[in-house]
mmCIF file of C-alpha atoms in Angstrom:
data_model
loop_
_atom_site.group_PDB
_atom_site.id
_atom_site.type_symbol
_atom_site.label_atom_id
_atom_site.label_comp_id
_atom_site.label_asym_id
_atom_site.label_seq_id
_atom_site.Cartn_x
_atom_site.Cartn_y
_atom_site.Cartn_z
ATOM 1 C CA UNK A 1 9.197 16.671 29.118
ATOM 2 C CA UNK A 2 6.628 17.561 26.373
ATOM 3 C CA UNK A 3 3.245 18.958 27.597
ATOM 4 C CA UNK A 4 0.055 17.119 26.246
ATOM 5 C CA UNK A 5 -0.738 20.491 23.837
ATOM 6 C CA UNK A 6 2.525 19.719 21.975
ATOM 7 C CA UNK A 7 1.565 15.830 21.627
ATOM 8 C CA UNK A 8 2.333 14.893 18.087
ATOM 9 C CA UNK A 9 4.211 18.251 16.511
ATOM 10 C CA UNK A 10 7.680 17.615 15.811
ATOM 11 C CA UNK A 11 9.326 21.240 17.024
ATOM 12 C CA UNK A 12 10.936 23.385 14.785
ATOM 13 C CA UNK A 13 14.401 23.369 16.837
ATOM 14 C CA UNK A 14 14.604 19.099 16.932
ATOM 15 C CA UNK A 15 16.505 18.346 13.727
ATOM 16 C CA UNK A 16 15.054 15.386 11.810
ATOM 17 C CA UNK A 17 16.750 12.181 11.104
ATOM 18 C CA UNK A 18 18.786 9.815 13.347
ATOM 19 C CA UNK A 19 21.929 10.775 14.987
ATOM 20 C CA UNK A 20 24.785 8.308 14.877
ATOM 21 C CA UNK A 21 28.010 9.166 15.959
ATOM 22 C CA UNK A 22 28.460 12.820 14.665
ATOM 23 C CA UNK A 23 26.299 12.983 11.596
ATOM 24 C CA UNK A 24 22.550 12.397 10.727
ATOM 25 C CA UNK A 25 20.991 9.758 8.831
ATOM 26 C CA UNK A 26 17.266 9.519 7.450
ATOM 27 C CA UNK A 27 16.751 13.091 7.092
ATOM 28 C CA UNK A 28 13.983 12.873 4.719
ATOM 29 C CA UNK A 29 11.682 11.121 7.150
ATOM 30 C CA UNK A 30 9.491 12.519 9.651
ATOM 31 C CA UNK A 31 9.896 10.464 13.155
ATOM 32 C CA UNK A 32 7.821 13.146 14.713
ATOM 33 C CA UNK A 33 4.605 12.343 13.066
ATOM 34 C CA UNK A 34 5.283 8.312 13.114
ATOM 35 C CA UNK A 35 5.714 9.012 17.217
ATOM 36 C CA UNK A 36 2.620 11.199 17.139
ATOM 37 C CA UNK A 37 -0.957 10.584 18.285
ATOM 38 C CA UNK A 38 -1.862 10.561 14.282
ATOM 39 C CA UNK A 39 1.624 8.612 12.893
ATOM 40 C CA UNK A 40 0.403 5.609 16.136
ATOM 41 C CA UNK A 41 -3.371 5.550 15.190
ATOM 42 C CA UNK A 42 -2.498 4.939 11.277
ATOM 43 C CA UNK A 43 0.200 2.593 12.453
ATOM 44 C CA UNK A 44 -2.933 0.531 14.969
ATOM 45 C CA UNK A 45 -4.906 1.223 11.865
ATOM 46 C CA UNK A 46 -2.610 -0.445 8.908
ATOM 47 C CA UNK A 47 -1.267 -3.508 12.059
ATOM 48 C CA UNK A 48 -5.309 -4.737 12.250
ATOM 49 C CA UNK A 49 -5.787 -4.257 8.646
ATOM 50 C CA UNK A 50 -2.433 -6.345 7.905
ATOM 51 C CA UNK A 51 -3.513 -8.953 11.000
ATOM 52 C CA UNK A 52 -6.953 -9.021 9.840
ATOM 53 C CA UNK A 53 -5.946 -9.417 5.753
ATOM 54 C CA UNK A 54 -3.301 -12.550 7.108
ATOM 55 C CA UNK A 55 -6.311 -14.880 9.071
ATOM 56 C CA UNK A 56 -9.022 -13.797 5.937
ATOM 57 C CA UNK A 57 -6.050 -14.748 3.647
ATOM 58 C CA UNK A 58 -4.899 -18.186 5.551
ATOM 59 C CA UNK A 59 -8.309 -19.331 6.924
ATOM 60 C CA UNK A 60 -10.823 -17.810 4.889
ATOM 61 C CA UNK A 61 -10.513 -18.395 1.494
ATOM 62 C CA UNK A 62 -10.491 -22.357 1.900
ATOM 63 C CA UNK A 63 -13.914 -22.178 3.522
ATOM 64 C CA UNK A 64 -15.326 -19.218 0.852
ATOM 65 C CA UNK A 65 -18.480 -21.397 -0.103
ATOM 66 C CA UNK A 66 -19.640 -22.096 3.828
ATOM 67 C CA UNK A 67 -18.565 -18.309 4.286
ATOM 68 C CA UNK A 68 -19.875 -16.241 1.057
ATOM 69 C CA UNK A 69 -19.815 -12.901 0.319
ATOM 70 C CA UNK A 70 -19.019 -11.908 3.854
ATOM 71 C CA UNK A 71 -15.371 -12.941 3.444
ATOM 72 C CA UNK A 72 -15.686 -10.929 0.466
ATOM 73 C CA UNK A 73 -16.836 -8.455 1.907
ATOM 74 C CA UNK A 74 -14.367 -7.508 4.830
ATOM 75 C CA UNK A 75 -11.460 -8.899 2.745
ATOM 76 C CA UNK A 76 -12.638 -5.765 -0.215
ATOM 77 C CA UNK A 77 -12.353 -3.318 3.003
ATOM 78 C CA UNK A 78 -9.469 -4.705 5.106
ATOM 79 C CA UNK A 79 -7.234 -4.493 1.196
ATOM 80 C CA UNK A 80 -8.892 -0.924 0.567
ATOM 81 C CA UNK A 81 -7.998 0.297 3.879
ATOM 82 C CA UNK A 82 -4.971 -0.384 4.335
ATOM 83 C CA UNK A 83 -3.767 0.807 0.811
ATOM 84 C CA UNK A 84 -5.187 3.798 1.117
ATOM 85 C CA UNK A 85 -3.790 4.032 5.201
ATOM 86 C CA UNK A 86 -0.483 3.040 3.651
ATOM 87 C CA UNK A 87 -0.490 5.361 1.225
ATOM 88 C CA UNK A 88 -1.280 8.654 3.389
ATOM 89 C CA UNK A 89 1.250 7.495 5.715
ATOM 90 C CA UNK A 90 4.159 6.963 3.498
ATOM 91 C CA UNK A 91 3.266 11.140 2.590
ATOM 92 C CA UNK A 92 3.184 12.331 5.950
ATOM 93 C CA UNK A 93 6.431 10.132 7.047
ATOM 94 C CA UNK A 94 8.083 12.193 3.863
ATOM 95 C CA UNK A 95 6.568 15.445 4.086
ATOM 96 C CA UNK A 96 5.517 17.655 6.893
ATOM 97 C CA UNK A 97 3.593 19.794 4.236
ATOM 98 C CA UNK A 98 1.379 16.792 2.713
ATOM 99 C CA UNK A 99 0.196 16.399 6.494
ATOM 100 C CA UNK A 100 -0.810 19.628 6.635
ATOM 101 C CA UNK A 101 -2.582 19.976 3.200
ATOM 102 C CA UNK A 102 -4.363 16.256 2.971
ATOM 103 C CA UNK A 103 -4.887 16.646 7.088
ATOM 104 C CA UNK A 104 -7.180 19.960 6.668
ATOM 105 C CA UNK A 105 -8.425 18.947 3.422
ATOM 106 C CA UNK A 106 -12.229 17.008 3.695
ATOM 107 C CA UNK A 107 -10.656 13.805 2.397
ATOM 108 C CA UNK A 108 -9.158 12.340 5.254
ATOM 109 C CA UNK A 109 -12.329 13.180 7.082
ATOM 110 C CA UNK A 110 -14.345 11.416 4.484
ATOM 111 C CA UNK A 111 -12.073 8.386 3.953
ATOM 112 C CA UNK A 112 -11.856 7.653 7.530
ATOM 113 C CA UNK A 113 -15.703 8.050 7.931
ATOM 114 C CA UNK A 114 -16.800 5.688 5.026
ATOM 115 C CA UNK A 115 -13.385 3.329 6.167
ATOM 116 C CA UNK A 116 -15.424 3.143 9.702
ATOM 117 C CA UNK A 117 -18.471 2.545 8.179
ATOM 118 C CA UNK A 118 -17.214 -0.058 5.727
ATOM 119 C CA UNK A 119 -15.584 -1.745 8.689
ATOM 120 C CA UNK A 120 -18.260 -2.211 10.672
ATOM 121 C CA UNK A 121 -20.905 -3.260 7.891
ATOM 122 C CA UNK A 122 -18.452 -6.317 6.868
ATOM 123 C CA UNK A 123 -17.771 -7.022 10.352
ATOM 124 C CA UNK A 124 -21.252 -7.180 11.112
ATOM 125 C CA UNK A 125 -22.084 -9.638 8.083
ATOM 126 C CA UNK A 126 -18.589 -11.695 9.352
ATOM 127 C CA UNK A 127 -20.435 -12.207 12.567
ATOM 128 C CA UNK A 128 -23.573 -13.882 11.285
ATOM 129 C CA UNK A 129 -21.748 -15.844 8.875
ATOM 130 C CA UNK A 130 -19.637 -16.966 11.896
ATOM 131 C CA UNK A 131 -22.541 -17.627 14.179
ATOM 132 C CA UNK A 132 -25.151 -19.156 11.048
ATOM 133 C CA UNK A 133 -22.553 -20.938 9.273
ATOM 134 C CA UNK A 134 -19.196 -21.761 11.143
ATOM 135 C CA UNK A 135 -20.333 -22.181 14.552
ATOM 136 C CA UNK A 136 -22.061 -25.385 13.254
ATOM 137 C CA UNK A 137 -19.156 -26.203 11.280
ATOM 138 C CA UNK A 138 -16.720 -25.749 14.540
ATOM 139 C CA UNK A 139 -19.194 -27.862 16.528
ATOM 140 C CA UNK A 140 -18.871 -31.025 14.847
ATOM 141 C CA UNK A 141 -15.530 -30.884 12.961
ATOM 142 C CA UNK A 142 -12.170 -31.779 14.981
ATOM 143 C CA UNK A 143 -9.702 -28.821 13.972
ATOM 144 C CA UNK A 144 -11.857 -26.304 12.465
ATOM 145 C CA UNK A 145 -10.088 -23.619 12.396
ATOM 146 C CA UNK A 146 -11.842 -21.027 10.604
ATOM 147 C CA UNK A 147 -14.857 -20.247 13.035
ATOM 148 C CA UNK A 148 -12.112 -19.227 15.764
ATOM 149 C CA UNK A 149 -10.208 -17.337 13.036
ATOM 150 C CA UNK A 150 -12.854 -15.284 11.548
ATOM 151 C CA UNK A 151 -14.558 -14.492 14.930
ATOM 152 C CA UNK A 152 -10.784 -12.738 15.660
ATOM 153 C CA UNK A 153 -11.091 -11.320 12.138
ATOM 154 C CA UNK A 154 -14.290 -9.789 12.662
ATOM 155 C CA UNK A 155 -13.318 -8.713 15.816
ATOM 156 C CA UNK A 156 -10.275 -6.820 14.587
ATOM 157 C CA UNK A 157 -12.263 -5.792 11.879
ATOM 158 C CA UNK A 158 -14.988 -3.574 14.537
ATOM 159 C CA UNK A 159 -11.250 -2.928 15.899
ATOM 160 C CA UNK A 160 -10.125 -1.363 13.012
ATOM 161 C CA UNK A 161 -13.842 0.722 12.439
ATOM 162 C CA UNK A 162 -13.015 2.205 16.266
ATOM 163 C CA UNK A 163 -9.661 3.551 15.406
ATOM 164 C CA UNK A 164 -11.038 4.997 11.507
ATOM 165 C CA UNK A 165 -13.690 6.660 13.820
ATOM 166 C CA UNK A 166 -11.485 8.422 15.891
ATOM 167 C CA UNK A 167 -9.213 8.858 13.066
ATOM 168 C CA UNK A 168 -12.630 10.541 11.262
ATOM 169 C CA UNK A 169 -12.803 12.879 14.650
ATOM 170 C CA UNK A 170 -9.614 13.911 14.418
ATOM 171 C CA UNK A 171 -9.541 14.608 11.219
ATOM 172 C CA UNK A 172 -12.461 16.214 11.136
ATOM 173 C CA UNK A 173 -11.135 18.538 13.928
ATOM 174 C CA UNK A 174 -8.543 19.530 12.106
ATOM 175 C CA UNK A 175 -10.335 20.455 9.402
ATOM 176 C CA UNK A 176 -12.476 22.744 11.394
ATOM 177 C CA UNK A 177 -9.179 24.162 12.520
ATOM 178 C CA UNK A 178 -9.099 23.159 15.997
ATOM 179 C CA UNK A 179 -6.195 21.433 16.683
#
């Protein structure tokens, strides 16, 4: 049984890959940092972003006039995020070096910083645009879809600031060197 202090570092004795039968497959991937407290938080990250993209996507963008730039706005940071997200992720699922040299570098601190605040400024201006303009909308209109939609969306999207926060903290740690 692991101890918390070794939480989300592969060990240098666990071979990597999958065993089937008698040989390994997958080598080249890292399951130790997709299992770890860092390879879960970018997965939560990139599942909101991808949740939160889908109901902007489906029942946003026929009700962009009553919405404005606030569907814009979160649908700029939710496709910005999770590229970016994506992106780091696919290097540290390939390379256990990348993790350490992006992970102690100031960028993943400042990416997940600005992604947090991004998040929760379009969030924010999806939640008066829900309340000013869809509410009303939702009120009076049988099958309105888009006021409940966007109030999850906005809702994933202060979601999604949360976990770049904490992703910021972390990262941040590790750039200080404590790990």
């Amino acid at each position: 049984m692991a101890s918390m202090a070794s939480f989300g570092t592969r060990s240098m004795s666990q071979p990597p890959g999958i065993k089937i039968c008698c040989c390994r497959i997958l080598t080249c991937i890292n399951f130790g940092f997709v299992l770890s407290r860092g390879g879960l938080l970018k997965l939560m990250e990139l599942g909101l972003a991808m949740l939160c993209e889908g109901l902007l996507i489906r029942y946003g963008v026929p009700y962009a006039d009553s919405i404005g730039q606030a569907l814009t706005s979160l649908l700029a940071t939710t496709g910005h995020c999770f590229t970016t997200t994506g992106i780091l992720l696919i290097c540290y699922c390939f390379s256990d070096r990348s993790y350490g040299l992006i992970r102690q570098s100031l960028f993943e601190t400042l990416f997940n910083a600005i992604a947090s605040c991004m998040y929760f400024s379009s969030a924010s201006y999806m939640g008066f645009a829900c309340v000013v303009w869809l509410h009303p909308q939702f009120l009076v209109r049988p099958g309105f879809w888009a006021y409940p939609a966007m109030t999850a969306a906005y809702y994933m999207g202060y979601a999604a600031g949360l976990l770049h926060a904490i992703d910021a903290f972390l990262a941040f740690r590790h750039f200080r060197g404590v790990r």
